[in-house]
Short mmCIF file of C-alpha atoms in Angstrom, two decimals:
data_model
loop_
_atom_site.label_atom_id
_atom_site.label_comp_id
_atom_site.label_asym_id
_atom_site.label_seq_id
_atom_site.Cartn_x
_atom_site.Cartn_y
_atom_site.Cartn_z
CA MET P 25 -67.62 -158.52 81.45
CA ASN P 26 -66.38 -158.23 77.88
CA ARG P 27 -64.75 -155.71 75.60
CA PHE P 28 -66.57 -152.50 74.79
CA GLU P 29 -66.58 -151.34 71.17
CA CYS P 30 -67.75 -147.88 70.13
CA PRO P 31 -70.39 -147.87 67.39
CA ASP P 32 -69.02 -146.97 63.96
CA PHE P 33 -71.39 -144.02 63.61
CA LEU P 34 -69.86 -142.08 66.50
CA THR P 35 -67.77 -139.08 65.55
CA PRO P 36 -63.99 -139.36 66.09
CA ASP P 37 -64.10 -137.07 69.14
CA LEU P 38 -66.85 -139.12 70.76
CA ARG P 39 -65.03 -142.36 69.98
CA GLN P 40 -61.99 -140.99 71.76
CA LEU P 41 -63.99 -139.74 74.75
CA LEU P 42 -66.10 -142.87 75.18
CA GLY P 43 -63.70 -145.60 74.12
CA GLY P 44 -62.54 -146.37 77.64
CA ALA P 45 -65.82 -147.90 78.79
CA THR P 46 -66.27 -151.25 80.46
CA ARG P 47 -69.12 -153.50 79.31
CA LEU P 48 -70.83 -155.43 82.12
CA HIS P 49 -73.58 -158.04 82.22
CA THR P 50 -76.16 -158.66 84.92
CA THR P 51 -78.92 -161.27 84.98
CA CYS P 52 -82.43 -161.58 86.36
CA ASP P 53 -84.74 -164.55 85.78
CA GLY P 54 -82.43 -165.82 83.06
CA SER P 55 -82.46 -162.52 81.16
CA ARG P 56 -79.25 -160.56 80.57
CA THR P 57 -78.96 -156.78 80.89
CA VAL P 58 -75.93 -155.09 79.33
CA TRP P 59 -74.44 -152.09 81.18
CA HIS P 60 -71.75 -149.67 80.04
CA ALA P 61 -69.53 -148.06 82.66
CA TRP P 62 -67.12 -145.13 82.66
CA GLY P 63 -64.97 -144.03 85.58
CA GLN P 64 -63.68 -145.74 88.70
CA PRO P 65 -65.68 -148.06 90.99
CA SER P 66 -64.75 -145.95 94.01
CA GLN P 67 -66.51 -142.86 92.62
CA PRO P 68 -70.14 -141.89 93.33
CA ALA P 69 -72.29 -143.28 90.55
CA VAL P 70 -74.90 -141.77 88.29
CA VAL P 71 -77.11 -144.22 86.41
CA LEU P 72 -78.55 -142.96 83.11
CA LEU P 73 -81.67 -144.65 81.70
CA HIS P 74 -82.37 -144.11 78.00
CA GLY P 75 -85.66 -143.49 76.24
CA GLY P 76 -87.96 -145.82 74.33
CA SER P 77 -86.62 -147.37 71.12
CA GLY P 78 -83.18 -146.28 72.34
CA SER P 79 -80.01 -147.56 73.94
CA TRP P 80 -77.12 -146.16 75.94
CA THR P 81 -76.32 -143.97 72.94
CA HIS P 82 -79.14 -141.58 73.84
CA TRP P 83 -76.52 -140.18 76.26
CA VAL P 84 -73.46 -139.96 73.98
CA ARG P 85 -73.05 -136.20 74.49
CA ASN P 86 -73.42 -136.32 78.28
CA ILE P 87 -71.29 -139.20 79.50
CA ALA P 88 -67.86 -137.58 79.17
CA PRO P 89 -68.87 -134.33 80.96
CA LEU P 90 -70.26 -136.35 83.86
CA GLN P 91 -67.11 -138.43 84.04
CA ALA P 92 -64.98 -135.27 83.96
CA ALA P 93 -67.03 -133.92 86.88
CA GLY P 94 -66.03 -136.92 88.98
CA TRP P 95 -68.88 -139.35 88.46
CA ARG P 96 -68.85 -143.05 87.76
CA VAL P 97 -71.31 -143.24 84.83
CA LEU P 98 -73.39 -146.40 84.42
CA VAL P 99 -75.67 -146.68 81.40
CA PRO P 100 -77.65 -149.87 80.76
CA ASP P 101 -79.36 -150.89 77.60
CA LEU P 102 -82.79 -151.32 79.14
CA PRO P 103 -84.30 -154.81 78.86
CA GLY P 104 -85.78 -155.23 75.40
CA PHE P 105 -83.53 -152.59 73.81
CA GLY P 106 -79.99 -152.34 72.49
CA ASP P 107 -77.86 -155.33 73.39
CA SER P 108 -79.97 -156.42 76.38
CA ASP P 109 -82.33 -159.38 76.30
CA LEU P 110 -86.09 -159.00 76.16
CA PRO P 111 -87.32 -160.78 79.30
CA LEU P 112 -90.03 -163.37 78.87
CA GLY P 113 -93.44 -161.72 79.10
CA CYS P 114 -92.01 -158.19 79.21
CA THR P 115 -94.26 -155.86 77.22
CA ASP P 116 -93.91 -152.49 78.94
CA VAL P 117 -92.06 -150.41 81.50
CA ASP P 118 -93.68 -151.98 84.56
CA ALA P 119 -91.64 -155.17 84.01
CA LEU P 120 -88.27 -153.37 84.21
CA PRO P 121 -87.77 -152.47 87.90
CA ALA P 122 -86.98 -156.03 88.97
CA HIS P 123 -84.25 -156.32 86.34
CA LEU P 124 -82.75 -152.91 87.12
CA HIS P 125 -82.76 -153.54 90.86
CA ALA P 126 -81.14 -156.95 90.45
CA GLY P 127 -78.58 -155.48 88.08
CA LEU P 128 -77.60 -152.67 90.43
CA GLN P 129 -77.21 -155.11 93.32
CA GLN P 130 -74.95 -157.31 91.22
CA LEU P 131 -72.84 -154.34 90.12
CA GLN P 132 -72.42 -153.18 93.70
CA VAL P 133 -71.45 -156.66 94.87
CA CYS P 134 -68.81 -156.98 92.16
CA GLY P 135 -67.37 -153.54 92.95
CA ALA P 136 -68.49 -151.90 89.69
CA CYS P 137 -70.59 -149.27 91.43
CA GLY P 138 -69.86 -146.91 94.31
CA ASP P 139 -71.96 -146.66 97.46
CA ARG P 140 -73.69 -143.47 96.31
CA VAL P 141 -76.04 -143.72 93.33
CA GLN P 142 -78.12 -141.07 91.63
CA LEU P 143 -80.63 -141.97 88.95
CA VAL P 144 -81.44 -139.99 85.79
CA GLY P 145 -84.15 -141.21 83.42
CA PHE P 146 -84.97 -139.87 79.98
CA SER P 147 -88.51 -140.29 78.61
CA PHE P 148 -89.35 -144.03 78.86
CA GLY P 149 -86.30 -144.31 81.13
CA GLY P 150 -87.82 -141.72 83.45
CA MET P 151 -90.88 -143.90 83.77
CA ALA P 152 -88.65 -146.89 84.51
CA GLY P 153 -86.73 -144.91 87.12
CA ALA P 154 -89.86 -143.76 88.95
CA LEU P 155 -91.28 -147.29 89.11
CA TRP P 156 -87.88 -148.68 90.10
CA LEU P 157 -87.50 -146.38 93.11
CA ALA P 158 -91.13 -146.82 94.13
CA ALA P 159 -90.43 -150.55 94.40
CA HIS P 160 -86.85 -150.29 95.71
CA PRO P 161 -86.43 -146.94 97.49
CA GLN P 162 -82.99 -147.78 98.84
CA ASP P 163 -81.39 -148.10 95.40
CA ALA P 164 -80.68 -144.39 94.76
CA GLU P 165 -80.38 -141.06 96.54
CA GLN P 166 -82.22 -138.99 93.95
CA LEU P 167 -84.32 -139.27 90.80
CA VAL P 168 -84.00 -136.81 87.92
CA LEU P 169 -86.77 -137.01 85.32
CA VAL P 170 -85.87 -135.84 81.82
CA GLY P 171 -88.78 -135.40 79.42
CA ALA P 172 -90.69 -138.14 81.22
CA PRO P 173 -94.20 -139.15 80.05
CA GLY P 174 -96.73 -140.92 82.23
CA MET P 175 -97.82 -137.72 83.99
CA GLY P 176 -101.47 -137.89 82.96
CA LEU P 177 -101.20 -134.78 80.79
CA THR P 178 -102.04 -135.01 77.12
CA THR P 179 -101.55 -132.50 74.36
CA SER P 180 -104.05 -131.63 71.66
CA GLN P 181 -101.28 -132.01 69.10
CA ARG P 182 -100.75 -135.74 68.63
CA VAL P 183 -97.17 -136.65 67.74
CA PRO P 184 -97.45 -137.83 64.08
CA LEU P 185 -95.01 -140.74 64.00
CA LYS P 186 -94.79 -142.95 60.92
CA GLY P 187 -94.02 -146.63 60.45
CA TRP P 188 -90.80 -147.66 58.71
CA ARG P 189 -90.26 -151.41 59.06
CA HIS P 190 -92.24 -152.20 55.91
CA LEU P 191 -90.10 -149.97 53.71
CA PRO P 192 -87.77 -151.82 51.31
CA THR P 193 -84.61 -149.69 51.36
CA PRO P 194 -82.45 -147.92 53.96
CA GLU P 195 -82.98 -144.68 52.05
CA ALA P 196 -86.75 -144.92 52.39
CA GLN P 197 -86.45 -145.87 56.05
CA ASN P 198 -84.12 -142.97 56.75
CA GLN P 199 -86.64 -140.58 55.26
CA VAL P 200 -89.16 -141.76 57.84
CA HIS P 201 -86.55 -141.68 60.60
CA ARG P 202 -85.90 -138.03 59.80
CA HIS P 203 -89.62 -137.30 59.98
CA ASN P 204 -90.00 -139.10 63.30
CA LEU P 205 -86.97 -137.42 64.84
CA MET P 206 -88.36 -134.00 63.98
CA ALA P 207 -91.88 -134.92 65.08
CA LEU P 208 -90.92 -136.19 68.53
CA MET P 209 -87.27 -135.89 69.48
CA LEU P 210 -85.80 -132.67 68.10
CA GLU P 211 -86.98 -129.08 67.69
CA TRP P 212 -84.56 -127.67 65.10
CA PRO P 213 -83.68 -129.16 61.69
CA THR P 214 -80.04 -128.23 62.30
CA SER P 215 -80.04 -130.69 65.21
CA LEU P 216 -80.77 -133.57 62.87
CA ASP P 217 -77.17 -134.26 61.91
CA ASP P 218 -75.60 -137.51 60.66
CA LEU P 219 -74.96 -138.63 64.23
CA ALA P 220 -78.59 -138.20 65.28
CA LEU P 221 -79.89 -140.07 62.24
CA SER P 222 -77.40 -142.94 62.41
CA LEU P 223 -77.84 -143.33 66.16
CA HIS P 224 -81.62 -143.38 65.89
CA ALA P 225 -81.66 -145.80 62.93
CA ALA P 226 -79.41 -148.23 64.79
CA ASN P 227 -81.49 -148.04 67.95
CA VAL P 228 -84.94 -148.54 66.48
CA GLN P 229 -83.75 -151.63 64.62
CA ARG P 230 -83.15 -153.27 68.03
CA ASP P 231 -86.40 -152.23 69.72
CA ARG P 232 -88.14 -155.48 70.70
CA MET P 233 -90.85 -153.85 72.83
CA PRO P 234 -92.78 -151.90 70.20
CA ARG P 235 -96.33 -151.87 71.58
CA ARG P 236 -95.80 -149.97 74.80
CA ARG P 237 -98.91 -148.25 76.11
CA LEU P 238 -98.26 -147.06 79.68
CA SER P 239 -96.64 -143.80 78.57
CA SER P 240 -100.10 -142.44 77.75
CA THR P 241 -101.33 -143.05 81.31
CA ASP P 242 -100.60 -141.32 84.63
CA ILE P 243 -98.33 -144.13 85.87
CA VAL P 244 -95.47 -141.80 86.85
CA ALA P 245 -97.76 -139.26 88.51
CA ARG P 246 -99.16 -142.10 90.64
CA ALA P 247 -95.68 -143.37 91.53
CA LEU P 248 -94.13 -140.05 92.56
CA PRO P 249 -95.98 -139.67 95.91
CA HIS P 250 -94.49 -142.99 97.01
CA LEU P 251 -90.87 -142.06 96.36
CA GLN P 252 -88.73 -141.37 99.41
CA VAL P 253 -85.92 -139.62 97.52
CA PRO P 254 -85.75 -136.09 96.11
CA VAL P 255 -87.26 -135.76 92.64
CA SER P 256 -86.09 -133.15 90.13
CA ALA P 257 -86.97 -132.52 86.50
CA ILE P 258 -85.23 -131.25 83.37
CA PHE P 259 -87.37 -130.64 80.26
CA GLY P 260 -86.74 -129.04 76.92
CA GLU P 261 -88.73 -125.86 76.34
CA HIS P 262 -90.35 -127.37 73.23
CA ASP P 263 -90.85 -130.96 74.40
CA ALA P 264 -93.33 -132.46 71.92
CA LEU P 265 -95.01 -134.49 74.66
CA TYR P 266 -96.07 -131.34 76.49
CA ARG P 267 -96.69 -128.70 73.86
CA GLU P 268 -98.88 -125.99 75.39
CA ARG P 269 -98.81 -127.78 78.77
CA LEU P 270 -95.21 -127.64 80.00
CA SER P 271 -95.92 -124.77 82.39
CA GLU P 272 -98.84 -126.78 83.79
CA LEU P 273 -96.54 -129.74 84.38
CA GLN P 274 -93.96 -127.49 86.03
CA ALA P 275 -96.58 -126.17 88.43
CA ALA P 276 -97.94 -129.63 89.24
CA MET P 277 -94.79 -131.66 89.83
CA PRO P 278 -93.66 -130.17 93.17
CA GLY P 279 -96.97 -131.25 94.67
CA MET P 280 -96.59 -134.80 93.40
CA ALA P 281 -93.31 -135.63 95.14
CA GLN P 282 -92.78 -136.07 98.88
CA ARG P 283 -89.37 -134.44 98.50
CA TRP P 284 -89.23 -131.99 95.61
CA GLY P 285 -85.89 -130.90 94.23
CA GLN P 286 -85.47 -128.61 91.23
CA TRP P 287 -87.12 -127.82 87.92
CA HIS P 288 -85.05 -126.77 84.91
CA THR P 289 -86.39 -125.77 81.50
CA VAL P 290 -83.70 -125.88 78.81
CA ALA P 291 -84.43 -123.06 76.38
CA GLY P 292 -84.84 -123.86 72.71
CA ALA P 293 -84.63 -127.64 73.08
CA GLY P 294 -87.05 -130.39 72.19
CA HIS P 295 -87.80 -133.74 73.81
CA TRP P 296 -84.30 -135.20 73.35
CA VAL P 297 -82.94 -132.28 75.33
CA GLN P 298 -79.68 -133.89 76.45
CA PHE P 299 -78.66 -134.36 72.82
CA GLU P 300 -80.04 -131.21 71.23
CA ALA P 301 -78.82 -128.81 73.93
CA ALA P 302 -76.13 -130.91 75.56
CA GLN P 303 -74.11 -128.15 77.19
CA ALA P 304 -77.09 -126.41 78.78
CA PHE P 305 -78.52 -129.76 79.86
CA ASP P 306 -75.23 -130.88 81.40
CA GLN P 307 -75.04 -127.65 83.40
CA ALA P 308 -78.59 -128.10 84.69
CA LEU P 309 -77.99 -131.76 85.54
CA GLN P 310 -74.80 -130.98 87.43
CA ARG P 311 -76.65 -128.41 89.54
CA VAL P 312 -79.23 -131.04 90.41
CA LEU P 313 -76.65 -133.73 91.19
CA ASP P 314 -74.66 -131.33 93.35
CA SER P 315 -77.76 -130.53 95.40
CA VAL P 316 -77.77 -133.89 97.20
CA PRO P 317 -75.49 -133.80 100.27
CA ALA P 318 -72.45 -136.09 100.19
#
């Protein structure tokens, strides 16, 4: 455990809301995973898994509302991202469940996590969550998928992301970051504020797993029938991964899970739904979390 420091790019209100976190470390096979925790160890816990090329900051607008609702909020930097180590030989999401399982067990042993755990995964983190609970079904009571790929559905409109690492100046890189945020993450230009840009630029600099390929497969669709916990989904109406196919996904998902929960479409939001439409997302998520009996 060591001292948590809010990133400089957070707004003053977010720095005040999030400044009371505890930073925790867990280890697996010599690799360290960094977790950030809000709330009391005696509270039921919700674990938030961020998206690809991200970190815990993908959830900056959602942590405080969850804590205010009575949850212990645990948010790791997934292995290979943020402040966590890249495990030896780890090239994609299928290597993460062992590290997440070991981390959760260590947090529970040290009293940093309550007995009840619910798991919420955004995008790449949704893939990680599905594979995690397929391998370790006892680790959580529910899985909530947020904008998760790996469902075997492709769109005719390929997301036109651009490279940025070769560019010589922060200004040139930020121009590409703005393009990529609008191409994949956000629906409305007004959503691309200074916080979104600074957060994204800081996160992609620390992405050490850049050649991930499993998101374009049906890896999550194949995992869902093996899950023993309820599965719910929250997607933005304009998620770039499912343009023209979101209704098809909505119709298909209840038949994929042994125990289906709820589907929520957040109107007007893109892929990064919990950031772009935070209040509506938080309301939908709370309804899902409340649906699991105490």
